[in-house]
mmCIF file of C-alpha atoms in Angstrom:
data_model
loop_
_atom_site.group_PDB
_atom_site.id
_atom_site.type_symbol
_atom_site.label_atom_id
_atom_site.label_comp_id
_atom_site.label_asym_id
_atom_site.label_seq_id
_atom_site.Cartn_x
_atom_site.Cartn_y
_atom_site.Cartn_z
ATOM 1 C CA MET N 1 0.000 0.000 0.000
ATOM 2 C CA GLU N 2 3.029 2.260 0.075
ATOM 3 C CA ASN N 3 2.557 3.586 -3.473
ATOM 4 C CA GLY N 4 1.378 6.714 -5.197
ATOM 5 C CA THR N 5 -2.293 5.800 -5.167
ATOM 6 C CA SER N 6 -4.766 6.685 -2.463
ATOM 7 C CA PRO N 7 -5.352 3.624 -0.273
ATOM 8 C CA VAL N 8 -8.934 2.670 0.491
ATOM 9 C CA LEU N 9 -7.922 1.471 3.953
ATOM 10 C CA LEU N 10 -5.583 3.163 6.419
ATOM 11 C CA GLN N 11 -3.797 1.480 9.284
ATOM 12 C CA LEU N 12 -3.991 3.045 12.748
ATOM 13 C CA GLU N 13 -1.246 2.366 15.235
ATOM 14 C CA GLY N 14 -3.772 2.720 18.036
ATOM 15 C CA LEU N 15 -2.849 2.831 21.702
ATOM 16 C CA MET N 16 0.350 0.881 22.269
ATOM 17 C CA VAL N 17 0.668 -0.471 25.814
ATOM 18 C CA PRO N 18 2.740 -3.339 27.234
ATOM 19 C CA PRO N 19 0.853 -6.669 27.293
ATOM 20 C CA SER N 20 1.140 -6.776 31.078
ATOM 21 C CA SER N 21 -0.754 -3.470 31.392
ATOM 22 C CA ARG N 22 -3.192 -3.867 28.498
ATOM 23 C CA SER N 23 -6.092 -5.248 30.557
ATOM 24 C CA LEU N 24 -5.770 -2.512 33.190
ATOM 25 C CA VAL N 25 -5.566 0.277 30.595
ATOM 26 C CA PHE N 26 -8.467 -1.184 28.611
ATOM 27 C CA LEU N 27 -10.676 -1.477 31.706
ATOM 28 C CA SER N 28 -9.778 2.024 32.928
ATOM 29 C CA LEU N 29 -10.535 3.563 29.545
ATOM 30 C CA LEU N 30 -13.778 1.591 29.217
ATOM 31 C CA LEU N 31 -15.012 2.632 32.677
ATOM 32 C CA SER N 32 -14.056 6.248 31.958
ATOM 33 C CA HIS N 33 -16.017 6.128 28.707
ATOM 34 C CA VAL N 34 -19.097 4.648 30.391
ATOM 35 C CA PHE N 35 -18.894 7.268 33.145
ATOM 36 C CA ILE N 36 -18.465 10.117 30.649
ATOM 37 C CA VAL N 37 -21.471 9.105 28.566
ATOM 38 C CA GLY N 38 -23.673 8.255 31.557
ATOM 39 C CA SER N 39 -22.865 11.261 33.747
ATOM 40 C CA ASN N 40 -23.002 13.854 30.980
ATOM 41 C CA LEU N 41 -26.266 12.492 29.574
ATOM 42 C CA GLY N 42 -27.528 12.439 33.164
ATOM 43 C CA VAL N 43 -26.810 16.165 33.454
ATOM 44 C CA VAL N 44 -28.722 16.802 30.212
ATOM 45 C CA ALA N 45 -31.678 14.691 31.384
ATOM 46 C CA LEU N 46 -31.743 16.437 34.771
ATOM 47 C CA VAL N 47 -31.728 19.926 33.260
ATOM 48 C CA TRP N 48 -34.371 18.874 30.725
ATOM 49 C CA SER N 49 -36.703 17.433 33.371
ATOM 50 C CA GLU N 50 -36.351 20.164 36.012
ATOM 51 C CA HIS N 51 -38.112 23.413 35.108
ATOM 52 C CA ALA N 52 -36.076 25.317 37.729
ATOM 53 C CA LEU N 53 -32.919 24.544 35.746
ATOM 54 C CA HIS N 54 -34.170 26.039 32.477
ATOM 55 C CA GLN N 55 -31.689 28.919 32.728
ATOM 56 C CA PRO N 56 -28.742 30.048 30.557
ATOM 57 C CA MET N 57 -26.078 28.667 32.921
ATOM 58 C CA TYR N 58 -27.570 25.182 32.816
ATOM 59 C CA LEU N 59 -28.007 25.400 29.052
ATOM 60 C CA LEU N 60 -24.237 25.961 28.976
ATOM 61 C CA MET N 61 -23.793 22.766 31.016
ATOM 62 C CA CYS N 62 -25.947 20.847 28.545
ATOM 63 C CA GLN N 63 -23.923 22.137 25.598
ATOM 64 C CA LEU N 64 -20.707 21.040 27.296
ATOM 65 C CA ALA N 65 -22.174 17.648 28.161
ATOM 66 C CA VAL N 66 -23.463 16.954 24.637
ATOM 67 C CA ASN N 67 -20.149 18.055 23.119
ATOM 68 C CA GLU N 68 -18.199 15.723 25.438
ATOM 69 C CA VAL N 69 -20.479 12.763 24.710
ATOM 70 C CA MET N 70 -20.312 13.198 20.930
ATOM 71 C CA ASN N 71 -16.525 13.496 20.959
ATOM 72 C CA ASN N 72 -16.051 10.466 23.187
ATOM 73 C CA LEU N 73 -18.374 8.367 21.039
ATOM 74 C CA ALA N 74 -16.305 9.352 17.999
ATOM 75 C CA VAL N 75 -12.912 8.546 19.555
ATOM 76 C CA VAL N 76 -12.894 6.174 22.528
ATOM 77 C CA PRO N 77 -14.843 3.138 21.179
ATOM 78 C CA ARG N 78 -12.458 2.966 18.217
ATOM 79 C CA ILE N 79 -9.425 3.046 20.538
ATOM 80 C CA LEU N 80 -10.923 0.297 22.701
ATOM 81 C CA TRP N 81 -11.716 -1.859 19.662
ATOM 82 C CA ASP N 82 -8.199 -1.459 18.274
ATOM 83 C CA MET N 83 -6.708 -2.531 21.606
ATOM 84 C CA LEU N 84 -8.317 -5.940 21.053
ATOM 85 C CA LEU N 85 -6.610 -6.338 17.666
ATOM 86 C CA PRO N 86 -2.994 -6.752 16.570
ATOM 87 C CA VAL N 87 -1.539 -3.650 14.926
ATOM 88 C CA HIS N 88 -1.655 -5.074 11.388
ATOM 89 C CA ARG N 89 -5.446 -5.537 11.706
ATOM 90 C CA ARG N 90 -6.203 -2.023 12.970
ATOM 91 C CA LEU N 91 -7.588 -0.867 9.640
ATOM 92 C CA ILE N 92 -9.933 2.065 9.112
ATOM 93 C CA PRO N 93 -11.571 3.263 5.859
ATOM 94 C CA LEU N 94 -10.442 6.665 4.649
ATOM 95 C CA GLY N 95 -13.983 8.048 4.957
ATOM 96 C CA ALA N 96 -14.282 6.882 8.568
ATOM 97 C CA CYS N 97 -10.886 8.385 9.363
ATOM 98 C CA VAL N 98 -11.895 11.750 7.895
ATOM 99 C CA THR N 99 -15.182 11.653 9.831
ATOM 100 C CA GLN N 100 -13.346 10.948 13.079
ATOM 101 C CA ALA N 101 -10.853 13.746 12.406
ATOM 102 C CA PHE N 102 -13.730 16.129 11.684
ATOM 103 C CA ALA N 103 -15.419 15.196 14.983
ATOM 104 C CA VAL N 104 -12.171 15.705 16.922
ATOM 105 C CA HIS N 105 -11.508 19.169 15.496
ATOM 106 C CA MET N 106 -15.143 20.263 15.836
ATOM 107 C CA TYR N 107 -14.953 19.191 19.486
ATOM 108 C CA GLY N 108 -11.953 21.461 20.014
ATOM 109 C CA TRP N 109 -13.706 24.384 18.326
ATOM 110 C CA ASN N 110 -17.024 23.840 20.101
ATOM 111 C CA ILE N 111 -15.632 23.462 23.611
ATOM 112 C CA HIS N 112 -13.821 26.802 23.342
ATOM 113 C CA ALA N 113 -16.924 28.443 21.851
ATOM 114 C CA ILE N 114 -19.060 27.073 24.695
ATOM 115 C CA LEU N 115 -16.651 28.066 27.457
ATOM 116 C CA ILE N 116 -16.376 31.647 26.194
ATOM 117 C CA LEU N 117 -20.190 31.764 26.011
ATOM 118 C CA MET N 118 -20.174 32.206 22.231
ATOM 119 C CA MET N 119 -21.820 28.934 21.167
ATOM 120 C CA THR N 120 -24.335 30.204 18.619
ATOM 121 C CA VAL N 121 -25.530 29.018 15.236
ATOM 122 C CA PHE N 122 -23.037 31.456 13.682
ATOM 123 C CA SER N 123 -20.044 30.116 15.653
ATOM 124 C CA LEU N 124 -21.118 26.531 14.916
ATOM 125 C CA GLY N 125 -21.340 27.327 11.199
ATOM 126 C CA LEU N 126 -18.009 29.156 11.263
ATOM 127 C CA GLY N 127 -16.356 26.195 12.983
ATOM 128 C CA PHE N 128 -17.866 23.839 10.408
ATOM 129 C CA LEU N 129 -16.435 25.894 7.540
ATOM 130 C CA LEU N 130 -12.975 26.284 9.103
ATOM 131 C CA VAL N 131 -12.643 22.608 10.022
ATOM 132 C CA SER N 132 -13.954 21.581 6.593
ATOM 133 C CA GLY N 133 -11.278 23.776 5.018
ATOM 134 C CA LEU N 134 -8.662 22.215 7.282
ATOM 135 C CA LEU N 135 -9.544 18.684 6.184
ATOM 136 C CA GLY N 136 -10.253 19.673 2.586
ATOM 137 C CA LEU N 137 -6.669 20.854 2.178
ATOM 138 C CA SER N 138 -5.457 17.481 3.456
ATOM 139 C CA LEU N 139 -7.757 15.448 1.211
ATOM 140 C CA ARG N 140 -6.512 17.248 -1.919
ATOM 141 C CA LEU N 141 -3.057 15.738 -1.376
ATOM 142 C CA THR N 142 -1.988 12.473 -2.987
ATOM 143 C CA ARG N 143 -1.275 9.893 -0.310
ATOM 144 C CA CYS N 144 1.823 7.706 -0.572
ATOM 145 C CA ARG N 145 1.527 6.158 2.882
ATOM 146 C CA SER N 146 -1.227 4.350 4.733
ATOM 147 C CA PHE N 147 0.123 3.985 8.288
ATOM 148 C CA ILE N 148 -1.046 6.511 10.904
ATOM 149 C CA PRO N 149 1.225 6.493 13.991
ATOM 150 C CA ALA N 150 -1.494 7.775 16.317
ATOM 151 C CA PRO N 151 -4.325 6.429 18.511
ATOM 152 C CA TYR N 152 -6.978 8.112 16.333
ATOM 153 C CA CYS N 153 -7.321 10.180 13.174
ATOM 154 C CA SER N 154 -6.680 13.917 13.051
ATOM 155 C CA ASN N 155 -5.922 16.482 10.376
ATOM 156 C CA ALA N 156 -2.173 16.302 11.022
ATOM 157 C CA SER N 157 -2.158 12.517 10.732
ATOM 158 C CA LEU N 158 -4.014 12.764 7.405
ATOM 159 C CA PHE N 159 -1.799 15.284 5.615
ATOM 160 C CA ARG N 160 1.334 13.504 6.858
ATOM 161 C CA LEU N 161 0.299 10.530 4.724
ATOM 162 C CA SER N 162 1.262 12.574 1.667
ATOM 163 C CA CYS N 163 4.689 12.903 0.059
ATOM 164 C CA GLN N 164 3.715 16.279 -1.449
ATOM 165 C CA ASN N 165 4.560 19.709 -0.081
ATOM 166 C CA THR N 166 2.323 20.456 2.931
ATOM 167 C CA PHE N 167 3.338 24.113 3.383
ATOM 168 C CA ILE N 168 -0.213 25.384 2.775
ATOM 169 C CA ASN N 169 -1.604 22.862 5.251
ATOM 170 C CA ASN N 170 0.876 23.978 7.915
ATOM 171 C CA VAL N 171 0.120 27.670 7.375
ATOM 172 C CA TYR N 172 -3.643 27.102 7.469
ATOM 173 C CA GLY N 173 -3.363 24.874 10.543
ATOM 174 C CA ILE N 174 -1.207 27.362 12.455
ATOM 175 C CA THR N 175 -3.510 30.243 11.478
ATOM 176 C CA TYR N 176 -6.567 28.253 12.576
ATOM 177 C CA THR N 177 -4.956 27.438 15.934
ATOM 178 C CA VAL N 178 -3.814 31.018 16.543
ATOM 179 C CA VAL N 179 -7.254 32.446 15.708
ATOM 180 C CA LEU N 180 -9.003 29.907 17.946
ATOM 181 C CA LEU N 181 -6.705 30.324 20.953
ATOM 182 C CA THR N 182 -6.306 34.108 20.628
ATOM 183 C CA GLY N 183 -10.060 34.613 20.423
ATOM 184 C CA SER N 184 -10.674 32.188 23.273
ATOM 185 C CA ILE N 185 -8.015 33.492 25.678
ATOM 186 C CA GLY N 186 -8.711 37.132 24.821
ATOM 187 C CA THR N 187 -12.439 36.755 25.453
ATOM 188 C CA VAL N 188 -11.869 35.000 28.790
ATOM 189 C CA VAL N 189 -9.377 37.647 29.971
ATOM 190 C CA LEU N 190 -11.738 40.496 29.052
ATOM 191 C CA THR N 191 -14.758 38.764 30.599
ATOM 192 C CA TYR N 192 -13.045 38.067 33.903
ATOM 193 C CA GLY N 193 -11.597 41.565 33.895
ATOM 194 C CA PHE N 194 -15.110 43.039 33.749
ATOM 195 C CA ILE N 195 -16.341 40.583 36.398
ATOM 196 C CA THR N 196 -13.459 41.520 38.714
ATOM 197 C CA VAL N 197 -14.199 45.227 38.333
ATOM 198 C CA ALA N 198 -17.900 44.595 39.012
ATOM 199 C CA CYS N 199 -17.120 42.560 42.141
ATOM 200 C CA LEU N 200 -14.729 45.217 43.463
ATOM 201 C CA THR N 201 -17.264 48.001 42.985
ATOM 202 C CA THR N 202 -20.267 46.226 44.521
ATOM 203 C CA ARG N 203 -20.858 45.812 48.249
ATOM 204 C CA SER N 204 -23.098 42.778 48.005
ATOM 205 C CA ARG N 205 -21.307 39.865 49.675
ATOM 206 C CA SER N 206 -23.900 37.333 48.514
ATOM 207 C CA LEU N 207 -23.540 38.474 44.900
ATOM 208 C CA ASN N 208 -19.751 38.318 45.101
ATOM 209 C CA ARG N 209 -19.907 34.859 46.703
ATOM 210 C CA LYS N 210 -22.197 33.549 43.966
ATOM 211 C CA ALA N 211 -19.991 35.067 41.255
ATOM 212 C CA LEU N 212 -16.909 33.473 42.835
ATOM 213 C CA GLN N 213 -18.574 30.052 43.006
ATOM 214 C CA THR N 214 -19.768 30.139 39.403
ATOM 215 C CA CYS N 215 -16.625 31.696 37.933
ATOM 216 C CA SER N 216 -14.189 29.432 39.795
ATOM 217 C CA SER N 217 -15.875 26.324 38.355
ATOM 218 C CA HIS N 218 -15.925 27.795 34.865
ATOM 219 C CA LEU N 219 -12.335 29.043 35.017
ATOM 220 C CA LEU N 220 -10.991 25.743 36.362
ATOM 221 C CA LEU N 221 -12.648 23.769 33.569
ATOM 222 C CA TYR N 222 -11.436 26.281 30.970
ATOM 223 C CA LEU N 223 -7.834 26.052 32.205
ATOM 224 C CA ILE N 224 -7.948 22.239 32.118
ATOM 225 C CA VAL N 225 -9.193 22.306 28.514
ATOM 226 C CA LEU N 226 -6.701 25.015 27.514
ATOM 227 C CA PHE N 227 -3.584 23.396 28.956
ATOM 228 C CA SER N 228 -4.603 19.929 27.741
ATOM 229 C CA GLY N 229 -4.924 21.275 24.200
ATOM 230 C CA LEU N 230 -1.705 23.305 24.421
ATOM 231 C CA SER N 231 0.176 20.215 25.609
ATOM 232 C CA VAL N 232 -0.924 18.254 22.541
ATOM 233 C CA ILE N 233 0.031 21.137 20.222
ATOM 234 C CA ALA N 234 3.431 21.651 21.891
ATOM 235 C CA LEU N 235 4.352 17.958 21.832
ATOM 236 C CA HIS N 236 3.670 17.852 18.063
ATOM 237 C CA ARG N 237 6.882 19.893 17.678
ATOM 238 C CA TYR N 238 9.057 17.336 19.467
ATOM 239 C CA PRO N 239 9.189 13.938 17.701
ATOM 240 C CA GLU N 240 11.296 12.464 20.523
ATOM 241 C CA TYR N 241 8.260 12.792 22.813
ATOM 242 C CA GLU N 242 5.916 10.960 20.450
ATOM 243 C CA ASP N 243 4.665 8.527 23.107
ATOM 244 C CA TYR N 244 3.868 11.374 25.502
ATOM 245 C CA ARG N 245 1.983 13.190 22.753
ATOM 246 C CA LYS N 246 -0.157 10.132 22.035
ATOM 247 C CA MET N 247 -1.049 9.693 25.693
ATOM 248 C CA THR N 248 -1.734 13.427 26.103
ATOM 249 C CA SER N 249 -4.017 13.417 23.060
ATOM 250 C CA ILE N 250 -6.110 10.660 24.662
ATOM 251 C CA LEU N 251 -6.206 12.455 28.016
ATOM 252 C CA PHE N 252 -7.381 15.611 26.194
ATOM 253 C CA ASN N 253 -10.467 13.678 25.116
ATOM 254 C CA VAL N 254 -11.055 12.002 28.492
ATOM 255 C CA ILE N 255 -9.998 14.211 31.435
ATOM 256 C CA PRO N 256 -12.200 17.296 30.755
ATOM 257 C CA ALA N 257 -15.185 15.046 30.048
ATOM 258 C CA VAL N 258 -14.693 13.119 33.312
ATOM 259 C CA LEU N 259 -14.232 16.263 35.409
ATOM 260 C CA ASN N 260 -17.017 18.273 33.772
ATOM 261 C CA PRO N 261 -19.905 16.848 35.873
ATOM 262 C CA PHE N 262 -17.917 17.293 39.094
ATOM 263 C CA ILE N 263 -16.392 20.719 38.494
ATOM 264 C CA TYR N 264 -19.277 22.453 36.794
ATOM 265 C CA ALA N 265 -22.574 20.738 37.500
ATOM 266 C CA PHE N 266 -22.273 19.185 40.928
ATOM 267 C CA GLN N 267 -20.847 22.347 42.533
ATOM 268 C CA CYS N 268 -24.102 24.198 41.904
ATOM 269 C CA ARG N 269 -26.620 24.210 44.727
ATOM 270 C CA GLU N 270 -29.521 24.058 42.286
ATOM 271 C CA ILE N 271 -28.141 20.826 40.823
ATOM 272 C CA TYR N 272 -27.909 19.283 44.277
ATOM 273 C CA GLN N 273 -31.463 20.327 45.087
ATOM 274 C CA SER N 274 -32.771 18.964 41.786
ATOM 275 C CA LEU N 275 -30.971 15.658 42.344
ATOM 276 C CA ARG N 276 -32.496 15.383 45.804
ATOM 277 C CA ARG N 277 -35.962 16.009 44.371
ATOM 278 C CA VAL N 278 -35.423 13.344 41.707
ATOM 279 C CA PHE N 279 -34.240 10.738 44.244
ATOM 280 C CA LYS N 280 -37.092 11.671 46.566
ATOM 281 C CA ARG N 281 -39.618 11.092 43.775
ATOM 282 C CA LEU N 282 -37.984 7.752 42.979
ATOM 283 C CA ARG N 283 -38.284 6.630 46.613
ATOM 284 C CA ILE N 284 -41.930 7.679 46.728
ATOM 285 C CA ASP N 285 -42.675 5.775 43.501
ATOM 286 C CA LYS N 286 -41.164 2.639 45.005
#
């Protein structure tokens, strides 16, 4: 398959772990995936069923939860399946690889848009166009390789299959990353600057306490997402740390999704009260 034609099937390296640790890693990743899907869908169901939670802040939680679930369904099951196969049988159709890469990059765009409170139809459409352009530039290249040394598909893994000049791809990718991170970080800095000024000028302790509780949860989750993503980007520049990059890329898809229900949802008093009402109704029904 190492020729000038475009292969129908690509070979994923997958997650490489020592045989002695494979069962433990597989079980840990499987349990994390089940928890991510169950807990985040639970948050969505709770907000949907409780009228008191039909507020913008809880809509933000639902957007985060849905985004995490969709990304994990696109990435983690494939990694788990490949762990059950030898490397030479970890084959993926080109179309499925492109779809997975699209889901991964849309996840990165959407989570920043959600966390800076800019998740609108316009931002979703803009992300769709930018990510489509990112992958479109990679698909135009003639592929001379079929092996992807990564746990899952991404834009970088796709254009590196080509033996052609990828200068345009690199420029577009760097520009996309700079625009995304500059807009995200700049918006967060400005927003928290205004919030800080408002808190310093008001004398309401209860208002300041509520702002601190809400903002601390939001800021902590944002920093986790930001530094996870920056770690993956930085490690791309150092081939000698390839194994660390692969593990970090998986953690980027798992850690924020696992922590999201704890950091954001379960710190809110209204969530606790709604959960208590739900469990109380369940006990009464029994």
